[in-house]
Amino acid sequence: MMKTMALIFCLLMTGCAADKVFLTGDDLYRQERYDEAAAEYAKALLEKPDKQEYRLRLLDSRSKAALQHYQKGTRRMAEKNYREAVSEFTRATMFDSSLEAARQELKTARRLLDIQEQLQDAQRFYQRKNLEQAQRLLDQVLLADPENGPAKALQETIRTQRRIMLDGVELDVTSTQPITLKFQNADLRDVFAVFSKLTGINFIFDDAVSPRSVSVFLERATFGQALELLQQMNGLDKKVLNEKTIILYPNTVEKKKQYEDQIIQTFYLSNVDAKKILNLLRTMLQLRKIYVHEDLNAVVIRDNPDVIRLAQQIITAADRADSEVVLDLEVVEIGYTDSMDLGATLSTYSIGLGFTDKAGNLVSDVLGGSNGVYLDSLSDVGTLYTLPRVVFDFAKTLGDAEILANPKIRVKNKEKSKVHIGSREPVTTTSTSGDLTYTNVQYIDVGVKLDVEPVIQLDDTVVTNLSLEVSNVSSKSTTSDGTTLLTITTTNAQTTLTLRDGEPTIIGGLIRKDNKTTVNTIPVLGDIPILGRLFSGESKEQVKREILLSVTPHIVRSLDIPSPQVATIWSGEENNFKADSSFASRHKTVTPGRAKDSFYEKAPSDPSTGIGAEPPPRTALLSLQGGDDIRQGDFFVLAVRLDDVSAVSRLPLVISYDPLQLDFIHAQEGTFLKQDGRATVFTSRVDNQLGYVHVENARLDENLPISGSGSVAELTFRARAMGPTALDFVEKEARGPAGKPLDVQAHRLELLIR
């Protein structure tokens, strides 16, 4: 009795607790604090999962929270605070994934944030006199936003300060002013003598360069344009000897062999087959000296530096990981059986009459044999009768059956995957040859068979080719020679679907319905109206089977499309390959005195030393941990750790790495910000060309910060090349409630790849 009372008390307390949490959610809902209201409704629904009212209020609060964050994101966009806008739109899509406007605005905000961050990086590079990196970033900004005023102004400033690099050598050109050359039938050496006085570069002629007359009219050209024009007009090629000297020689095969450097380069491939890259490079660059190392999936090339650079750019653009998708499949087969037996049924529909001898033995009805009973006269013959037994049936049987298969399979783009859930039924076949008997056993797949082939589009839609077969053994028999016969009932469906990432769809209507009616009756008597029912038995059976298929694709890896800077490659003329355009109006820039320290290091500020000054606030420490023993080709994980922090809600970070030595694989959220079970937002993106990983981890409700220490993120890299390398924090921000900045120090990580 006491146990029963205790159980009733616990149930009442559980119900009261759920109602209390629900009322708290109602209060928050009326205050338009929809995020917190949704959290409370979720708790109440967890206590009472069958309460429909809780479920409806949860859906309503999530919808209003999504709309609220969408409106906040729109205001942040108007303020050009794209980082906050990305955070708000991300929260909106988390609360309501069907809010398409938030999804579109999120893409726009991310694009504008990328432009804003790239412009800021370009300005920092410019301040540190790294003009080459600044120009590369400005190219990306202007490609995405051609009318960006600050980017165009900074580009013009860099244009006036840049210096020229030719064939990897920094030239000490005395003037970068536009060059004008006007000559009529002048000697070639005299033209280059004037060119040398204008630029301060000395030109040495090979003995094979013959004297010739030159006529040229050129205005406001760059050094590179003028030099390339004079070379092509006179059939010359060049070799940069040092920063002040260039050797000119005839552009012939023999002289190229004499002066042109050759490089042997090995390229290791991760995603593309080496044989396909071989065909690609031979077609694009007309390579002759190229070898495929099939065991290492690598290609080895020997050619001049320009061709090697072009091959590297082509491989970088082509060697991309293909997309993958996880298909969440659910196959449900529901069967209904309805049978009824009603009326009179005879045990047998026949009457037997037989004869017996004096001893009561049944007389045989076939002559012959030694064991039969026979009569020699009709005297003392007895008779024997058999009559059927009558059974009246009043039975109705209902049956339900359900078969469920819920496989989850990960499939690579355009690859076929097969799933079979069921059994393999044996079928035996017997054959005889002379005195020998052979038995052959074959197996037939029975159950649920599913063939899937996804095609992942660039817009994150999945075109899925599906083939479904559901089969079962309806009957089984064996012939006189031992052969097994199976009757297999099969239902097939084949379709092609176009689904968005995370969008479920249900394929139904695969219904089979069988009706069977059997009547057993006595002739003549069973045909009498109304009374004939007393002499008849009827059996009805109805079998209905329905198959439902649910498909939900989840894209786990999208195609890593290269940026336009990577996918667009200048390759020179038809018969003169080089990693630039002909008569290029813009040249690569170098730093005319680059600062030795890293561009993102800030000068230390002088702390206050006044009497009675308040102690400085606690400084959090940001560090990278891991990577103790790394060898070339290894995958390794680095933990981004935050220690001794107080009341942090958001942590946006930018981490730099050397893309020539490390390949970034992926980023995963750490456990620090979500250690109390509250919802968080985690985003990451990478710039493989410049070597930046952008990571942001934030609490969904920024007014509930967290303190302490823990892992913020985990970054996975692959060691690409041997040697020392380093990773550092380009940007490090820690924000508390209302965006309050927190003081954070960061340490770089030095690694050695063996």
CSV table of N, CA, C and O in Angstrom, one decimal, residues 415-499:
chain,number,residue,atom,x,y,z
A,415,GLU,N,28.0,7.6,-56.9
A,415,GLU,CA,28.4,6.2,-56.6
A,415,GLU,C,27.1,5.5,-56.3
A,415,GLU,O,26.2,6.0,-55.6
A,416,LYS,N,27.1,4.2,-56.6
A,416,LYS,CA,25.9,3.4,-56.3
A,416,LYS,C,26.1,2.6,-55.0
A,416,LYS,O,27.2,2.2,-54.7
A,417,SER,N,25.0,2.5,-54.2
A,417,SER,CA,25.0,1.8,-53.0
A,417,SER,C,23.8,0.9,-52.9
A,417,SER,O,22.7,1.2,-53.4
A,418,LYS,N,24.0,-0.3,-52.3
A,418,LYS,CA,23.0,-1.3,-52.2
A,418,LYS,C,22.7,-1.7,-50.8
A,418,LYS,O,23.7,-1.8,-50.0
A,419,VAL,N,21.5,-1.8,-50.4
A,419,VAL,CA,21.1,-2.3,-49.1
A,419,VAL,C,20.1,-3.5,-49.2
A,419,VAL,O,19.2,-3.4,-50.0
A,420,HIS,N,20.4,-4.5,-48.5
A,420,HIS,CA,19.5,-5.7,-48.5
A,420,HIS,C,19.3,-6.1,-47.0
A,420,HIS,O,20.2,-6.3,-46.3
A,421,ILE,N,18.0,-6.0,-46.6
A,421,ILE,CA,17.6,-6.4,-45.3
A,421,ILE,C,16.6,-7.5,-45.5
A,421,ILE,O,15.5,-7.3,-46.0
A,422,GLY,N,17.0,-8.7,-45.0
A,422,GLY,CA,16.1,-9.9,-45.2
A,422,GLY,C,16.9,-11.2,-45.1
A,422,GLY,O,17.8,-11.3,-44.2
A,423,SER,N,16.6,-12.1,-45.9
A,423,SER,CA,17.2,-13.4,-45.8
A,423,SER,C,17.5,-13.9,-47.2
A,423,SER,O,17.1,-13.4,-48.2
A,424,ARG,N,18.3,-15.0,-47.3
A,424,ARG,CA,18.7,-15.6,-48.5
A,424,ARG,C,18.1,-17.0,-48.5
A,424,ARG,O,18.5,-17.9,-47.7
A,425,GLU,N,17.1,-17.3,-49.3
A,425,GLU,CA,16.3,-18.5,-49.3
A,425,GLU,C,17.0,-19.5,-50.2
A,425,GLU,O,17.3,-19.2,-51.4
A,426,PRO,N,17.2,-20.8,-49.7
A,426,PRO,CA,17.9,-21.8,-50.5
A,426,PRO,C,16.9,-22.4,-51.5
A,426,PRO,O,15.7,-22.7,-51.1
A,427,VAL,N,17.3,-22.7,-52.7
A,427,VAL,CA,16.5,-23.4,-53.7
A,427,VAL,C,17.4,-24.6,-54.2
A,427,VAL,O,18.5,-24.3,-54.7
A,428,THR,N,16.9,-25.8,-54.0
A,428,THR,CA,17.7,-27.0,-54.4
A,428,THR,C,17.2,-27.5,-55.7
A,428,THR,O,16.0,-27.5,-56.0
A,429,THR,N,18.1,-28.0,-56.5
A,429,THR,CA,17.8,-28.6,-57.8
A,429,THR,C,18.5,-29.9,-57.9
A,429,THR,O,19.8,-30.0,-57.7
A,430,THR,N,17.8,-31.0,-58.2
A,430,THR,CA,18.4,-32.3,-58.2
A,430,THR,C,18.4,-32.8,-59.7
A,430,THR,O,17.5,-32.7,-60.4
A,431,SER,N,19.6,-33.4,-60.1
A,431,SER,CA,19.8,-33.9,-61.4
A,431,SER,C,20.4,-35.3,-61.3
A,431,SER,O,21.2,-35.5,-60.4
A,432,THR,N,20.1,-36.1,-62.2
A,432,THR,CA,20.7,-37.5,-62.2
A,432,THR,C,21.4,-37.8,-63.5
A,432,THR,O,21.0,-37.4,-64.6
A,433,SER,N,22.6,-38.4,-63.3
A,433,SER,CA,23.4,-38.8,-64.5
A,433,SER,C,23.9,-40.2,-64.2
A,433,SER,O,24.8,-40.4,-63.4
A,434,GLY,N,23.2,-41.1,-64.9
A,434,GLY,CA,23.5,-42.6,-64.6
A,434,GLY,C,23.1,-42.9,-63.2
A,434,GLY,O,22.0,-42.8,-62.8
A,435,ASP,N,24.1,-43.5,-62.5
A,435,ASP,CA,23.8,-43.9,-61.1
A,435,ASP,C,24.1,-42.8,-60.1
A,435,ASP,O,24.0,-42.9,-58.9
A,436,LEU,N,24.6,-41.6,-60.6
A,436,LEU,CA,24.9,-40.5,-59.7
A,436,LEU,C,23.8,-39.5,-59.7
A,436,LEU,O,23.2,-39.2,-60.7
A,437,THR,N,23.6,-38.9,-58.5
A,437,THR,CA,22.6,-37.9,-58.3
A,437,THR,C,23.3,-36.6,-57.8
A,437,THR,O,24.1,-36.7,-56.8
A,438,TYR,N,23.0,-35.5,-58.4
A,438,TYR,CA,23.7,-34.3,-58.1
A,438,TYR,C,22.6,-33.3,-57.5
A,438,TYR,O,21.5,-33.2,-58.0
A,439,THR,N,22.9,-32.7,-56.4
A,439,THR,CA,22.1,-31.7,-55.8
A,439,THR,C,22.8,-30.3,-55.8
A,439,THR,O,23.9,-30.2,-55.3
A,440,ASN,N,22.1,-29.3,-56.4
A,440,ASN,CA,22.7,-28.0,-56.5
A,440,ASN,C,21.8,-27.0,-55.7
A,440,ASN,O,20.6,-27.1,-55.8
A,441,VAL,N,22.5,-26.2,-54.9
A,441,VAL,CA,21.8,-25.3,-54.0
A,441,VAL,C,22.1,-23.8,-54.4
A,441,VAL,O,23.3,-23.5,-54.5
A,442,GLN,N,21.1,-23.1,-54.7
A,442,GLN,CA,21.3,-21.7,-55.0
A,442,GLN,C,20.4,-20.9,-54.0
A,442,GLN,O,19.4,-21.3,-53.5
A,443,TYR,N,20.9,-19.6,-53.8
A,443,TYR,CA,20.3,-18.8,-52.8
A,443,TYR,C,19.7,-17.5,-53.5
A,443,TYR,O,20.3,-16.9,-54.4
A,444,ILE,N,18.5,-17.2,-53.1
A,444,ILE,CA,17.7,-16.1,-53.6
A,444,ILE,C,17.5,-15.1,-52.5
A,444,ILE,O,17.0,-15.4,-51.4
A,445,ASP,N,17.8,-13.8,-52.8
A,445,ASP,CA,17.6,-12.7,-51.8
A,445,ASP,C,16.1,-12.4,-51.7
A,445,ASP,O,15.5,-12.1,-52.7
A,446,VAL,N,15.7,-12.4,-50.5
A,446,VAL,CA,14.3,-12.1,-50.2
A,446,VAL,C,14.2,-11.1,-49.1
A,446,VAL,O,15.0,-11.2,-48.1
A,447,GLY,N,13.4,-10.1,-49.2
A,447,GLY,CA,13.3,-9.1,-48.1
A,447,GLY,C,13.2,-7.7,-48.8
A,447,GLY,O,12.5,-7.5,-49.8
A,448,VAL,N,13.9,-6.7,-48.2
A,448,VAL,CA,13.9,-5.4,-48.7
A,448,VAL,C,15.2,-5.1,-49.4
A,448,VAL,O,16.3,-5.3,-48.8
A,449,LYS,N,15.2,-4.8,-50.7
A,449,LYS,CA,16.4,-4.5,-51.4
A,449,LYS,C,16.3,-3.1,-52.0
A,449,LYS,O,15.3,-2.7,-52.6
A,450,LEU,N,17.3,-2.3,-51.7
A,450,LEU,CA,17.3,-0.9,-52.1
A,450,LEU,C,18.6,-0.5,-52.8
A,450,LEU,O,19.7,-0.7,-52.2
A,451,ASP,N,18.4,0.1,-53.9
A,451,ASP,CA,19.6,0.6,-54.7
A,451,ASP,C,19.5,2.1,-54.8
A,451,ASP,O,18.4,2.6,-55.1
A,452,VAL,N,20.6,2.8,-54.4
A,452,VAL,CA,20.6,4.2,-54.3
A,452,VAL,C,21.8,4.8,-55.1
A,452,VAL,O,22.9,4.3,-54.9
A,453,GLU,N,21.5,5.8,-55.9
A,453,GLU,CA,22.6,6.5,-56.6
A,453,GLU,C,22.3,8.0,-56.5
A,453,GLU,O,21.5,8.6,-57.2
A,454,PRO,N,23.0,8.8,-55.6
A,454,PRO,CA,22.8,10.2,-55.4
A,454,PRO,C,23.7,11.0,-56.4
A,454,PRO,O,24.8,10.6,-56.7
A,455,VAL,N,23.2,12.1,-56.8
A,455,VAL,CA,23.9,13.1,-57.6
A,455,VAL,C,23.8,14.4,-56.9
A,455,VAL,O,22.7,15.0,-56.9
A,456,ILE,N,24.9,14.9,-56.2
A,456,ILE,CA,24.8,16.1,-55.4
A,456,ILE,C,25.1,17.3,-56.3
A,456,ILE,O,26.2,17.4,-56.9
A,457,GLN,N,24.2,18.2,-56.3
A,457,GLN,CA,24.3,19.4,-57.2
A,457,GLN,C,25.1,20.5,-56.4
A,457,GLN,O,25.2,20.4,-55.2
A,458,LEU,N,25.5,21.5,-57.1
A,458,LEU,CA,26.3,22.6,-56.5
A,458,LEU,C,25.4,23.5,-55.6
A,458,LEU,O,25.9,24.2,-54.8
A,459,ASP,N,24.0,23.5,-55.8
A,459,ASP,CA,23.1,24.3,-55.0
A,459,ASP,C,22.6,23.5,-53.8
A,459,ASP,O,21.6,23.8,-53.2
A,460,ASP,N,23.4,22.4,-53.4
A,460,ASP,CA,23.0,21.6,-52.2
A,460,ASP,C,21.7,20.9,-52.3
A,460,ASP,O,21.0,20.6,-51.4
A,461,THR,N,21.3,20.6,-53.6
A,461,THR,CA,20.2,19.7,-53.8
A,461,THR,C,20.8,18.3,-54.2
A,461,THR,O,21.9,18.2,-54.7
A,462,VAL,N,20.0,17.3,-53.9
A,462,VAL,CA,20.5,15.9,-54.2
A,462,VAL,C,19.5,15.2,-55.1
A,462,VAL,O,18.3,15.1,-54.8
A,463,VAL,N,19.9,14.9,-56.3
A,463,VAL,CA,19.1,14.1,-57.3
A,463,VAL,C,19.4,12.7,-57.0
A,463,VAL,O,20.5,12.2,-57.1
A,464,THR,N,18.4,12.0,-56.5
A,464,THR,CA,18.5,10.6,-56.0
A,464,THR,C,17.8,9.6,-56.9
A,464,THR,O,16.5,9.7,-57.1
A,465,ASN,N,18.5,8.7,-57.4
A,465,ASN,CA,17.9,7.6,-58.2
A,465,ASN,C,17.6,6.4,-57.2
A,465,ASN,O,18.6,5.9,-56.7
A,466,LEU,N,16.4,6.0,-57.1
A,466,LEU,CA,16.0,5.0,-56.1
A,466,LEU,C,15.4,3.8,-56.8
A,466,LEU,O,14.6,4.0,-57.8
A,467,SER,N,15.7,2.6,-56.4
A,467,SER,CA,15.1,1.4,-56.8
A,467,SER,C,14.8,0.5,-55.6
A,467,SER,O,15.7,0.1,-54.9
A,468,LEU,N,13.5,0.3,-55.4
A,468,LEU,CA,13.1,-0.4,-54.2
A,468,LEU,C,12.4,-1.7,-54.6
A,468,LEU,O,11.6,-1.7,-55.5
A,469,GLU,N,12.7,-2.8,-53.9
A,469,GLU,CA,12.1,-4.1,-54.1
A,469,GLU,C,11.8,-4.7,-52.7
A,469,GLU,O,12.7,-4.9,-51.9
A,470,VAL,N,10.5,-5.0,-52.5
A,470,VAL,CA,10.1,-5.7,-51.3
A,470,VAL,C,9.5,-7.1,-51.7
A,470,VAL,O,8.6,-7.1,-52.4
A,471,SER,N,10.1,-8.2,-51.2
A,471,SER,CA,9.6,-9.5,-51.6
A,471,SER,C,9.6,-10.4,-50.4
A,471,SER,O,10.2,-10.2,-49.3
A,472,ASN,N,8.7,-11.4,-50.5
A,472,ASN,CA,8.6,-12.4,-49.4
A,472,ASN,C,8.2,-13.8,-50.1
A,472,ASN,O,7.6,-13.8,-51.2
A,473,VAL,N,8.5,-14.8,-49.4
A,473,VAL,CA,8.1,-16.2,-49.9
A,473,VAL,C,6.7,-16.4,-49.5
A,473,VAL,O,6.3,-16.6,-48.3
A,474,SER,N,5.8,-16.6,-50.5
A,474,SER,CA,4.4,-16.8,-50.2
A,474,SER,C,4.0,-18.3,-50.1
A,474,SER,O,3.1,-18.7,-49.4
A,475,SER,N,4.8,-19.1,-50.8
A,475,SER,CA,4.6,-20.6,-50.7
A,475,SER,C,5.9,-21.3,-51.0
A,475,SER,O,6.7,-20.8,-51.8
A,476,LYS,N,6.0,-22.5,-50.6
A,476,LYS,CA,7.2,-23.3,-50.8
A,476,LYS,C,6.7,-24.8,-51.0
A,476,LYS,O,5.9,-25.3,-50.2
A,477,SER,N,7.3,-25.4,-52.0
A,477,SER,CA,6.9,-26.8,-52.2
A,477,SER,C,8.1,-27.6,-52.8
A,477,SER,O,9.1,-27.0,-53.2
A,478,THR,N,8.0,-28.9,-52.8
A,478,THR,CA,9.1,-29.8,-53.3
A,478,THR,C,8.5,-30.8,-54.3
A,478,THR,O,7.5,-31.4,-54.0
A,479,THR,N,9.2,-30.9,-55.4
A,479,THR,CA,8.7,-31.8,-56.4
A,479,THR,C,9.2,-33.2,-56.1
A,479,THR,O,10.0,-33.5,-55.1
A,480,SER,N,8.7,-34.2,-56.9
A,480,SER,CA,9.1,-35.6,-56.6
A,480,SER,C,10.6,-35.9,-56.8
A,480,SER,O,11.1,-36.8,-56.1
A,481,ASP,N,11.2,-35.1,-57.6
A,481,ASP,CA,12.7,-35.3,-57.8
A,481,ASP,C,13.5,-34.6,-56.8
A,481,ASP,O,14.8,-34.5,-56.9
A,482,GLY,N,12.9,-33.9,-55.8
A,482,GLY,CA,13.7,-33.2,-54.8
A,482,GLY,C,13.9,-31.7,-55.1
A,482,GLY,O,14.6,-31.0,-54.3
A,483,THR,N,13.4,-31.2,-56.2
A,483,THR,CA,13.6,-29.8,-56.5
A,483,THR,C,12.7,-28.9,-55.7
A,483,THR,O,11.5,-29.2,-55.6
A,484,THR,N,13.2,-27.8,-55.1
A,484,THR,CA,12.5,-26.9,-54.2
A,484,THR,C,11.9,-25.8,-55.1
A,484,THR,O,12.6,-25.2,-55.9
A,485,LEU,N,10.6,-25.6,-55.0
A,485,LEU,CA,9.9,-24.5,-55.7
A,485,LEU,C,9.5,-23.4,-54.7
A,485,LEU,O,8.8,-23.7,-53.7
A,486,LEU,N,9.8,-22.2,-55.0
A,486,LEU,CA,9.4,-21.1,-54.2
A,486,LEU,C,8.5,-20.2,-55.0
A,486,LEU,O,8.8,-19.9,-56.2
A,487,THR,N,7.5,-19.7,-54.4
A,487,THR,CA,6.6,-18.7,-55.0
A,487,THR,C,6.9,-17.4,-54.2
A,487,THR,O,6.7,-17.3,-53.0
A,488,ILE,N,7.5,-16.4,-54.9
A,488,ILE,CA,7.9,-15.1,-54.3
A,488,ILE,C,7.0,-14.0,-54.7
A,488,ILE,O,6.8,-13.8,-55.9
A,489,THR,N,6.4,-13.3,-53.8
A,489,THR,CA,5.6,-12.1,-54.0
A,489,THR,C,6.5,-10.9,-54.0
A,489,THR,O,7.2,-10.7,-53.0
A,490,THR,N,6.5,-10.1,-55.0
A,490,THR,CA,7.4,-9.0,-55.1
A,490,THR,C,6.7,-7.7,-55.5
A,490,THR,O,5.7,-7.7,-56.3
A,491,THR,N,7.1,-6.6,-54.8
A,491,THR,CA,6.6,-5.3,-55.1
A,491,THR,C,7.8,-4.4,-55.5
A,491,THR,O,8.8,-4.3,-54.7
A,492,ASN,N,7.8,-3.7,-56.6
A,492,ASN,CA,9.0,-2.9,-57.1
A,492,ASN,C,8.5,-1.5,-57.3
A,492,ASN,O,7.4,-1.2,-57.7
A,493,ALA,N,9.5,-0.6,-57.0
A,493,ALA,CA,9.2,0.9,-57.3
A,493,ALA,C,10.6,1.5,-57.7
A,493,ALA,O,11.6,1.2,-57.1
A,494,GLN,N,10.5,2.3,-58.7
A,494,GLN,CA,11.7,3.0,-59.2
A,494,GLN,C,11.4,4.4,-59.5
A,494,GLN,O,10.4,4.7,-60.2
A,495,THR,N,12.2,5.4,-59.0
A,495,THR,CA,11.9,6.8,-59.2
A,495,THR,C,13.2,7.6,-59.1
A,495,THR,O,14.2,7.1,-58.6
A,496,THR,N,13.1,8.9,-59.5
A,496,THR,CA,14.2,9.8,-59.3
A,496,THR,C,13.6,11.1,-58.6
A,496,THR,O,12.6,11.6,-59.0
A,497,LEU,N,14.3,11.4,-57.5
A,497,LEU,CA,13.8,12.5,-56.7
A,497,LEU,C,14.9,13.6,-56.7
A,497,LEU,O,16.1,13.4,-56.7
A,498,THR,N,14.4,14.9,-56.6
A,498,THR,CA,15.3,16.0,-56.3
A,498,THR,C,14.9,16.6,-55.0
A,498,THR,O,13.8,17.2,-54.8
A,499,LEU,N,15.9,16.5,-54.0
A,499,LEU,CA,15.6,16.9,-52.6
A,499,LEU,C,16.6,17.9,-52.2
A,499,LEU,O,17.8,17.8,-52.6
